[in-house]
Coordinates of C-alpha atoms and ligand atoms in Angstrom, one line a residue:
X1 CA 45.8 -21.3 -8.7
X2 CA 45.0 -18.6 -10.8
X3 CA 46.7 -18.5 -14.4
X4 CA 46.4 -15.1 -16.5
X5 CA 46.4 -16.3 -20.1
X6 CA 47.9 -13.9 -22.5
X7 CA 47.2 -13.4 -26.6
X8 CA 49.0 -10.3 -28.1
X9 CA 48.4 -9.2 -31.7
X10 CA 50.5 -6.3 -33.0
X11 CA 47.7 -4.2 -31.9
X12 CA 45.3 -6.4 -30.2
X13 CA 45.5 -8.1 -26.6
X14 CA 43.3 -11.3 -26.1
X15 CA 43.1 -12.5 -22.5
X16 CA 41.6 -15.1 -19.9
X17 CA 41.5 -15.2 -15.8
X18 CA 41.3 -18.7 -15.3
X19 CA 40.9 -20.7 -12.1
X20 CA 42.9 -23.9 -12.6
X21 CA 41.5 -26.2 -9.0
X22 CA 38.4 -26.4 -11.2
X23 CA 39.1 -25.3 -14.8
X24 CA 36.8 -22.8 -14.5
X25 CA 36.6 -19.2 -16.4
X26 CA 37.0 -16.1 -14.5
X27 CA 36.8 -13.7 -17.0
X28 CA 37.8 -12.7 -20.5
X29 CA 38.4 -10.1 -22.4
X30 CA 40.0 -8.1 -25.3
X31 CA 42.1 -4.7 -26.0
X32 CA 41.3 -3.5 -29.4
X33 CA 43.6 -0.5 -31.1
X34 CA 47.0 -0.6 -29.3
X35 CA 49.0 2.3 -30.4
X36 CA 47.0 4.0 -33.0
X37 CA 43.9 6.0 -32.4
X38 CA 40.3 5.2 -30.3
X39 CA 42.3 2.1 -28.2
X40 CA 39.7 0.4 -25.8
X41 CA 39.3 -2.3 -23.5
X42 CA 36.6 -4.6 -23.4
X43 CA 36.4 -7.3 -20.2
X44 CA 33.8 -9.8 -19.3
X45 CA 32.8 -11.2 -16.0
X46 CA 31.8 -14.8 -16.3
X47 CA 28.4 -14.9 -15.1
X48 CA 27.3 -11.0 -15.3
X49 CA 25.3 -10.1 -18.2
X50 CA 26.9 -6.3 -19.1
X51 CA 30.3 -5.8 -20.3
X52 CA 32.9 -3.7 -19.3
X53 CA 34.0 -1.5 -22.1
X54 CA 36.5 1.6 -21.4
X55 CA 38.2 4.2 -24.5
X56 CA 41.4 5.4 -23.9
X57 CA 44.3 6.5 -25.3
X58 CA 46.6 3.2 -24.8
X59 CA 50.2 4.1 -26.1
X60 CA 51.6 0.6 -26.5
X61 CA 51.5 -3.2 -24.7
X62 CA 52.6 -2.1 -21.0
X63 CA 49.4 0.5 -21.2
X64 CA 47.6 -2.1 -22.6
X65 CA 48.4 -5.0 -19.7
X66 CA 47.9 -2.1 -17.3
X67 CA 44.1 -1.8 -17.8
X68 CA 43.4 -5.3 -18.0
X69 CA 44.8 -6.2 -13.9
X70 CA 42.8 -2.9 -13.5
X71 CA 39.7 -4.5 -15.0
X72 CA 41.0 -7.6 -13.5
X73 CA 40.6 -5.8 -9.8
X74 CA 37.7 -3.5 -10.6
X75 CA 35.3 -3.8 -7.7
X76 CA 32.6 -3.9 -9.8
X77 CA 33.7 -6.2 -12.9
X78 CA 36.7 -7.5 -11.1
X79 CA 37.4 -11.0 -10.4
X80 CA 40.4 -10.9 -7.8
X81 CA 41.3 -8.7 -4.7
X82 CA 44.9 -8.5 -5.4
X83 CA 47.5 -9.3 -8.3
X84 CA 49.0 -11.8 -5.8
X85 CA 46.3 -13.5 -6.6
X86 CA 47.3 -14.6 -10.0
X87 CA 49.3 -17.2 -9.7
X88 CA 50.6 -17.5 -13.4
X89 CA 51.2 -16.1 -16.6
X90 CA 50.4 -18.2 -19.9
X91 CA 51.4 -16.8 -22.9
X92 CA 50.5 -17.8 -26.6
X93 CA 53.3 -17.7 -28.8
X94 CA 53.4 -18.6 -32.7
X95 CA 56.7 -19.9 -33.5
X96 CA 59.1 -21.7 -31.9
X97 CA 61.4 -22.5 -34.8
X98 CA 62.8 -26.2 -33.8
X99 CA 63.9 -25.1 -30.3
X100 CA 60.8 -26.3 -28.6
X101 CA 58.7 -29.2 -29.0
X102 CA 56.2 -28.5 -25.6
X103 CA 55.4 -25.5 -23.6
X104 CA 58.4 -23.7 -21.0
X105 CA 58.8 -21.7 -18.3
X106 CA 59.9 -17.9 -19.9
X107 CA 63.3 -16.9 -18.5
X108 CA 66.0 -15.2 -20.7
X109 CA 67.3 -18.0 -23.1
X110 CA 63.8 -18.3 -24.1
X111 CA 63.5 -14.7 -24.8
X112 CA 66.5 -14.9 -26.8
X113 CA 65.4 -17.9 -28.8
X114 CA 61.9 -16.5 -29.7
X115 CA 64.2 -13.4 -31.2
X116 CA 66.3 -15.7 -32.6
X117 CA 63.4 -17.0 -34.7
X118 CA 61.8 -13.8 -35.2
X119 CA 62.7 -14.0 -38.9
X120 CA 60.2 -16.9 -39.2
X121 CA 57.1 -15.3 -38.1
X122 CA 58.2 -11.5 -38.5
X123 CA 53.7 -10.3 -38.0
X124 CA 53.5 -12.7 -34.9
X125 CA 56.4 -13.5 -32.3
X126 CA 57.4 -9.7 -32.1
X127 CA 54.0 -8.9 -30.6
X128 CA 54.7 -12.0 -28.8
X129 CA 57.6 -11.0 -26.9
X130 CA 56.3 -7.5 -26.3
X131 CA 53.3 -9.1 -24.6
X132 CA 55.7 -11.2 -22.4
X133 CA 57.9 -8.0 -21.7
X134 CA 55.0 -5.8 -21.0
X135 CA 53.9 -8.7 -18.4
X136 CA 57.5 -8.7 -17.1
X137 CA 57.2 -5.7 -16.3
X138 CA 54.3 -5.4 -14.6
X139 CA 54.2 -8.4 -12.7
X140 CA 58.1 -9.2 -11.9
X141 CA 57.7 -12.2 -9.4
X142 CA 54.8 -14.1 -11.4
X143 CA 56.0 -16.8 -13.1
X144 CA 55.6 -16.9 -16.7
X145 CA 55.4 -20.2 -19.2
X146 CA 55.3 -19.8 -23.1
X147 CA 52.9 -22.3 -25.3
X148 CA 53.6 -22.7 -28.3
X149 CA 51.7 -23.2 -31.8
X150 CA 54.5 -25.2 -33.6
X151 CA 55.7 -27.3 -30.8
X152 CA 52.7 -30.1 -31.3
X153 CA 54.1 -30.4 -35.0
X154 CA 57.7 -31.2 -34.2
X155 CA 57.1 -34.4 -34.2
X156 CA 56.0 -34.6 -37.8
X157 CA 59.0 -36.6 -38.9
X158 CA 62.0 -35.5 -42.1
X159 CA 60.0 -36.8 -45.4
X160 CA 57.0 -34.8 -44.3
X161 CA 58.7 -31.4 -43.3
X162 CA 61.9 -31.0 -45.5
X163 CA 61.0 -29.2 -48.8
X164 CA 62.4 -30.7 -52.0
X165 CA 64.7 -27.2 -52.8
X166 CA 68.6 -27.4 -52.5
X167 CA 69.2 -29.0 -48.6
X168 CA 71.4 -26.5 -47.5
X169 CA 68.8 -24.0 -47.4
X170 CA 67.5 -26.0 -44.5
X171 CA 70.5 -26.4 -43.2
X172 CA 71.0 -22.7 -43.1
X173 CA 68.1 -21.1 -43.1
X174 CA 65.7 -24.0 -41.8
X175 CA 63.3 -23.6 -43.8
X176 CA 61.3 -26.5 -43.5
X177 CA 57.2 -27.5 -42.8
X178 CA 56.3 -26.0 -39.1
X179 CA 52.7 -26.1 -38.9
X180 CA 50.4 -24.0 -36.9
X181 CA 47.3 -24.3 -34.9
X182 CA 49.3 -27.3 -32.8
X183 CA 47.4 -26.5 -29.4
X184 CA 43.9 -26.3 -30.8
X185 CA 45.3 -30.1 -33.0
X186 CA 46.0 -31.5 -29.8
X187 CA 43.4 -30.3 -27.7
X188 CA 40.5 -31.7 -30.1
X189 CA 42.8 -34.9 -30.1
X190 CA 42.4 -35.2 -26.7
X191 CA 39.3 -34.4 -26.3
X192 CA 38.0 -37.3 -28.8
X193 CA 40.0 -40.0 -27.5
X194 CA 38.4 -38.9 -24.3
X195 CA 35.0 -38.7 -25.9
X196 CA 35.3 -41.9 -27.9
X197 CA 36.8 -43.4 -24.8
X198 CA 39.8 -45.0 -26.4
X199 CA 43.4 -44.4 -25.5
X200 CA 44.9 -42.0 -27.8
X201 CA 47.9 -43.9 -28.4
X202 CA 45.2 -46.5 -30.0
X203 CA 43.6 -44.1 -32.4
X204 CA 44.0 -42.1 -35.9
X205 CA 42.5 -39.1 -35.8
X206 CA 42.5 -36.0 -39.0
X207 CA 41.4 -33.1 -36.9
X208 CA 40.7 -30.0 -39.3
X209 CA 40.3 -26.8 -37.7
X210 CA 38.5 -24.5 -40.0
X211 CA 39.0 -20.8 -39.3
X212 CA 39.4 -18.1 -41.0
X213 CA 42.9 -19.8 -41.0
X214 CA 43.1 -23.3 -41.3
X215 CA 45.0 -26.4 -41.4
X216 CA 44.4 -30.2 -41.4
X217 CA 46.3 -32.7 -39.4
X218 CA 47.1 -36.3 -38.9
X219 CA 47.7 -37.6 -35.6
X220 CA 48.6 -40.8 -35.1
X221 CA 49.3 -42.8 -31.7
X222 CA 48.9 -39.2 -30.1
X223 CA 51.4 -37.5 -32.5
X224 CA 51.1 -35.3 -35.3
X225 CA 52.5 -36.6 -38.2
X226 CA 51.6 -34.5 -40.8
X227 CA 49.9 -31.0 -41.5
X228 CA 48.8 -29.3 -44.0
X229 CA 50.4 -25.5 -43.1
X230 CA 53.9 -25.0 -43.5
X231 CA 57.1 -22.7 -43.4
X232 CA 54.5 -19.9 -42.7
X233 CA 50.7 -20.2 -43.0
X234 CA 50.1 -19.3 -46.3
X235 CA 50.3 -23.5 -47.2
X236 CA 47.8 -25.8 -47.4
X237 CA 44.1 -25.3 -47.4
X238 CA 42.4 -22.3 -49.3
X239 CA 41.3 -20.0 -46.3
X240 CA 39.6 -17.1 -45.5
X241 CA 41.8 -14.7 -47.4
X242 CA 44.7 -17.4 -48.2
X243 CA 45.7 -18.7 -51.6
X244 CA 46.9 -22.1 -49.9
X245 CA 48.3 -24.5 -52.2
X246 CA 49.7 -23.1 -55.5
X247 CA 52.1 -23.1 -58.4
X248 CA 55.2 -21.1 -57.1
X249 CA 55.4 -20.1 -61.1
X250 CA 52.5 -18.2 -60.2
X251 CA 54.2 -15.9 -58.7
X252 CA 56.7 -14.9 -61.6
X253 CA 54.1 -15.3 -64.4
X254 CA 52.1 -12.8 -62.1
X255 CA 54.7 -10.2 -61.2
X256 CA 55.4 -10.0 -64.8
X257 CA 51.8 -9.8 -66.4
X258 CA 50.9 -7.1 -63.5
X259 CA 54.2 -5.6 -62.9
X260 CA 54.1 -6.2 -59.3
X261 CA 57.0 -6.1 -56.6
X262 CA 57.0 -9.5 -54.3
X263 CA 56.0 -8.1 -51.5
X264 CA 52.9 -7.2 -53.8
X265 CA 52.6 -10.3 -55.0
X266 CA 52.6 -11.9 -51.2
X267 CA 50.5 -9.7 -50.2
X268 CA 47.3 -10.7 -52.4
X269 CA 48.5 -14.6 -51.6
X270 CA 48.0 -13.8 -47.4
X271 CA 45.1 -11.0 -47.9
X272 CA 43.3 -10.9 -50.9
X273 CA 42.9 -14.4 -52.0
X274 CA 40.9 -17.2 -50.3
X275 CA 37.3 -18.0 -50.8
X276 CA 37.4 -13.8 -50.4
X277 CA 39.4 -13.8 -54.0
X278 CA 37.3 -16.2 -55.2
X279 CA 34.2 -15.0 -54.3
X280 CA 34.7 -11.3 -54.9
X281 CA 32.2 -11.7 -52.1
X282 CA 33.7 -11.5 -48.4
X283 CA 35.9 -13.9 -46.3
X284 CA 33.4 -14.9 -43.8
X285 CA 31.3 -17.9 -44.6
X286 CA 28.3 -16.0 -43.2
X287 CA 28.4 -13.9 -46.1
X288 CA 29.3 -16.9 -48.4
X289 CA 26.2 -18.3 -47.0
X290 CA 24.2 -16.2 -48.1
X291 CA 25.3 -15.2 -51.5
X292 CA 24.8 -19.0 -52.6
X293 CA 21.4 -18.7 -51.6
X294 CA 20.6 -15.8 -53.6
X295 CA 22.4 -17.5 -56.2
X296 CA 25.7 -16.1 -56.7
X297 CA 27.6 -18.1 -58.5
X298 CA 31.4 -17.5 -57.7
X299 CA 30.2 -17.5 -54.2
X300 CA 29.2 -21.2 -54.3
X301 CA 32.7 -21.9 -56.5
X302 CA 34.5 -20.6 -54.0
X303 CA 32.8 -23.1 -51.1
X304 CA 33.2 -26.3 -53.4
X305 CA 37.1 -24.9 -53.9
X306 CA 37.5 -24.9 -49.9
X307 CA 35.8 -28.5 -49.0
X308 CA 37.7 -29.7 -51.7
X309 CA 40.9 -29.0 -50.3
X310 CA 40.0 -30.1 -47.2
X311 CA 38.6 -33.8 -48.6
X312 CA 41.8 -33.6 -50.6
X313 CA 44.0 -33.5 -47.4
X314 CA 41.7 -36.0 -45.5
X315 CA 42.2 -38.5 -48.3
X316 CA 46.2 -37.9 -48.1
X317 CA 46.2 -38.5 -44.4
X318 CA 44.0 -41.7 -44.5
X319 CA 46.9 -43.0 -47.0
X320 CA 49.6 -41.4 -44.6
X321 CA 48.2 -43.5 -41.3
X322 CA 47.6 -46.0 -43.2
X323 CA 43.5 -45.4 -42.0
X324 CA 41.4 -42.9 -39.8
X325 CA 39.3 -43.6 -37.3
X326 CA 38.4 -40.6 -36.5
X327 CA 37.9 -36.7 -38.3
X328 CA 37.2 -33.9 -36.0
X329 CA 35.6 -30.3 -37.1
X330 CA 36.9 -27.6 -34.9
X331 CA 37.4 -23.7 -35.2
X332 CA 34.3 -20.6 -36.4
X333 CA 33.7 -22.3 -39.4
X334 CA 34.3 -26.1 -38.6
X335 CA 32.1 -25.7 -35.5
X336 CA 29.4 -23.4 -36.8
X337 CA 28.9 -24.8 -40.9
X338 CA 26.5 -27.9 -40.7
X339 CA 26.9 -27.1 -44.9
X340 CA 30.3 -27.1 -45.4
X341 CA 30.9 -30.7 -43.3
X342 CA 28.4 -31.9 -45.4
X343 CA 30.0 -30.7 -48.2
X344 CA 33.5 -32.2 -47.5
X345 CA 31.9 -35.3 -45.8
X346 CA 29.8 -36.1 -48.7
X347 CA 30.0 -39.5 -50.3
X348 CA 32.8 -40.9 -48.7
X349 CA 31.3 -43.8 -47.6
X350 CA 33.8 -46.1 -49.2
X351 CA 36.1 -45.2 -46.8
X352 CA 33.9 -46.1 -44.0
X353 CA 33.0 -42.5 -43.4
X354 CA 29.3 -41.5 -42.9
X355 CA 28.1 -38.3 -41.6
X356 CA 24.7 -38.0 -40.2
X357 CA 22.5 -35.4 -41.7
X358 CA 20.5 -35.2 -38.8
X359 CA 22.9 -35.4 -36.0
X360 CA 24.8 -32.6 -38.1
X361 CA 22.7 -30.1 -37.6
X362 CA 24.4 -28.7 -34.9
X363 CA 26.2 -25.9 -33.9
X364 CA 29.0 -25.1 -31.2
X365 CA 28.8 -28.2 -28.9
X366 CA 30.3 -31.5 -28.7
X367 CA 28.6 -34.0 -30.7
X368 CA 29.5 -36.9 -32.5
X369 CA 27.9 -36.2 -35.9
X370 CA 28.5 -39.5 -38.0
X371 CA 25.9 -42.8 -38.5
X372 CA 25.2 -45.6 -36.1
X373 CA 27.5 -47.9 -38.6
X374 CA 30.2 -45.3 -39.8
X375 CA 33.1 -47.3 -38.9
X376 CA 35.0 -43.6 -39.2
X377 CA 33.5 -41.3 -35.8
X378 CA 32.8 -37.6 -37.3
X379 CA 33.3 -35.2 -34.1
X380 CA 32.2 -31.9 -33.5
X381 CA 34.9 -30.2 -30.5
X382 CA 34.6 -26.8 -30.1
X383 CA 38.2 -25.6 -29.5
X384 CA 39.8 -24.4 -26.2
X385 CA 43.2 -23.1 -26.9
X386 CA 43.0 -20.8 -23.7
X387 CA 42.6 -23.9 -21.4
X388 CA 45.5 -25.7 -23.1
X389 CA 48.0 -22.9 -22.9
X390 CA 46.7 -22.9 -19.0
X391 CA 47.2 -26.3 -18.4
X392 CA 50.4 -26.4 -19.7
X393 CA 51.2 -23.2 -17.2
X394 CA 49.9 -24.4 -14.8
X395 CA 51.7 -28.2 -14.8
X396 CA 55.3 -26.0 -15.1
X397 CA 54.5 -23.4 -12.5
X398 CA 53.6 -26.4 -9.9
X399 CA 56.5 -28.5 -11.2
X400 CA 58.9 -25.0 -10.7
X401 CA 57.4 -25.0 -7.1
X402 CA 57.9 -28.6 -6.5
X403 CA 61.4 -27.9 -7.6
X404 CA 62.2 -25.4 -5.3
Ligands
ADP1 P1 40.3 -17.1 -36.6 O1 40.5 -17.4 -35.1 O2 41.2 -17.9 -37.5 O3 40.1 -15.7 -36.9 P2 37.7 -18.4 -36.1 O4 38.0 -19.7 -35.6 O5 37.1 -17.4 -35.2 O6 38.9 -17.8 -36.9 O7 36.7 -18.5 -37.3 C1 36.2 -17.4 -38.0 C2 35.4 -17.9 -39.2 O8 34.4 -18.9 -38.8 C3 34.6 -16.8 -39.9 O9 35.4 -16.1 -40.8 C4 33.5 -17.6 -40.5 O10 34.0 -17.9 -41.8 C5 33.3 -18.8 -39.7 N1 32.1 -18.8 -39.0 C6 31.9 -18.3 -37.7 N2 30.6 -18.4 -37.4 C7 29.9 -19.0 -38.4 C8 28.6 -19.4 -38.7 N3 27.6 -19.3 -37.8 N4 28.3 -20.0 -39.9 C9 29.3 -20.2 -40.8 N5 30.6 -19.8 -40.6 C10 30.9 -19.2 -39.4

């Protein structure tokens, strides 16, 4: 079978053809600009060497799903004869609320619950559910299965997600921890039990996926039990352009000082803050890269600031399972920055965790990156959300047919 896997934006469209008898990768591609001027598509055959890129005017989602099945069927960049061909649709979808703790199938009571929580994500599940109309539309009889980036969490349990503010504003509002990035958690979780070739369920594993958002995790037995983003994704670690962790009388003592509205306010916490506040340099560690070698000084401040905050959460975490035994690096950064995991890895070895400097210098590819006699494994897993959200597809659709 062939599952279609779907990653709207506001005004961006992420997607993968992928053939699920052998996990393989059909083709990719992305649609850039939805709704506002010089919208393009840009699609890539797995195995040919030039792109398919095509500007035009694309008015909203259903225009924008329209040219990828046509890119999909191109007879030049195409990878299928006919739409029949797709067998599935897997769609990525941010917030869940508590109604879902895996991936569904999408009929109408899902629809409505994703509205439902709207409120929670108000930038990501609206583009969600356009993205999962617009495909509704387009391809009526294809079954369609939502996967979800705060279902892995819901099994973090009360002490860890309730918020020490007056109860009944969880009781009425909900607002409680969440936690993001669940599929790309559990994926490197599975993929290092497999790796290590130890049963999940026997293992503690801190799996940090450094983005340019980013969130720690402990998951113990299989299950996340903690993580370090919350009610929205502005908690935890310091990020790209992220505050993370702070003061809440922050936010007062700066509306007052700069006479700035909230929505001021929030807006340098999610935008303007991050190693880029810090730094005054840029939000990509690239850039950061760089600056420290030519000696700029808030540049390196704002690198020690991140790995601190990431050692900071790996040392809660060991206290939370009660031990580690193993801390995965996944996501642009975690994946590409031999520096930074040697940063946040650095003298730990009391806790019987020793990265290798050698076996560290790599980029991209699974590795195990920690000594001979670490007793903690350091792992390398490049991330694979799109395969998750079509496994999970795939498993329903065939469990729907089964069904019938
Ligand atoms: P997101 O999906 O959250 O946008 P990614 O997982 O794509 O983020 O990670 C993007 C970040 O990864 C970049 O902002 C950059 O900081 C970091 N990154 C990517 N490649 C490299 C590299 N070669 N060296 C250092 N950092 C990198």
């Amino acid at each position: 079978m062939k599952v279609l896997i779907i990653n709207c934006g506001s005004s961006s469209l992420k997607y993968q053809l992928l053939d699920m008898t052998n996990e393989t990768l059909l083709a990719k591609g992305l649609v850039e600009r939805i709704g506002i001027e010089g919208s393009a598509i840009t699609h890539e055959k797995t195995g040919r060497k030039d792109k398919f890129t095509l500007a035009t005017p694309m008015e909203d989602h259903n225009d924008a799903i329209r040219h990828v099945i046509q890119a999909l069927l191109d007879k030049d960049h195409g990878v299928v004869s006919s739409m029949d061909e797709i067998g599935a649709v897997g769609h990525r979808v941010v917030h869940a609320g508590e109604m879902y703790s895996k991936s569904v199938l999408i009929d109408k009571s899902v629809i409505k619950a994703l509205n439902d929580c709207a409120d929670l994500a108000p930038l990501h599940n609206p583009p969600n559910i356009t993205g999962i109309e617009a495909c509704q539309a387009i391809m009526p009889g294809t079954p369609m299965a939502a996967v979800f980036d705060t279902a892995f969490h819901q099994t973090i349990p009360p002490e860890a997600y309730v918020y020490a503010i007056p109860y009944e504003y969880y009781e009425k509002y909900r607002i409680r921890r969440y936690g993001f990035h669940g599929t790309s958690h559990k994926y490197v979780a599975e993929r290092t039990a497999d790796i290590l070739g130890v049963n999940i369920k026997d293992l503690k594993i801190i799996t940090c996926h450094l983005g340019n958002g980013a969130s720690v995790t402990a998951i113990k037995r299989g299950k996340s039990l903690d993580t370090s983003m919350g009610f929205t994704p502005l908690e935890g670690l310091v990020m790209g352009t992220r505050a993370g962790d702070l003061d809440t009388a922050i936010i007062q003592f700066l509306c007052e000082k700069e006479d700035m509205s909230l929505p001021e306010i929030m807006n340098v916490l999610n935008m303007e803050s991050g190693v880029y506040g810090l730094s005054g340099v840029s939000s990509d560690f690239r850039d950061l890269e760089q600056a420290v070698e030519a000696g700029n000084e808030r540049a390196a401040l704002a690198v020690k600031v991140f790995a601190h905050r990431v050692r900071f959460y790996i040392g809660a975490y060991i206290a939370i399972m009660n031990g580690v035994d193993a801390i995965v690096f996944t996501a642009g950064l975690g994946e590409n920055s031999a520096e930074v995991r040697a940063i946040i890895c650095n003298e730990l070895g009391n806790l019987g965790i020793k990265l290798d400097l050698v076996k560290n210098k790599v980029r991209g590819k699974e590795s195990v990156i920690s000594k001979d006699d670490s007793r903690v494994a350091i792992l390398l897993i490049p991330t694979n959300e799109e395969l998750m959200i079509a496994r999970d597809t795939y498993k329903l659709v065939n469990k729907l047919k089964r069904n019938v």
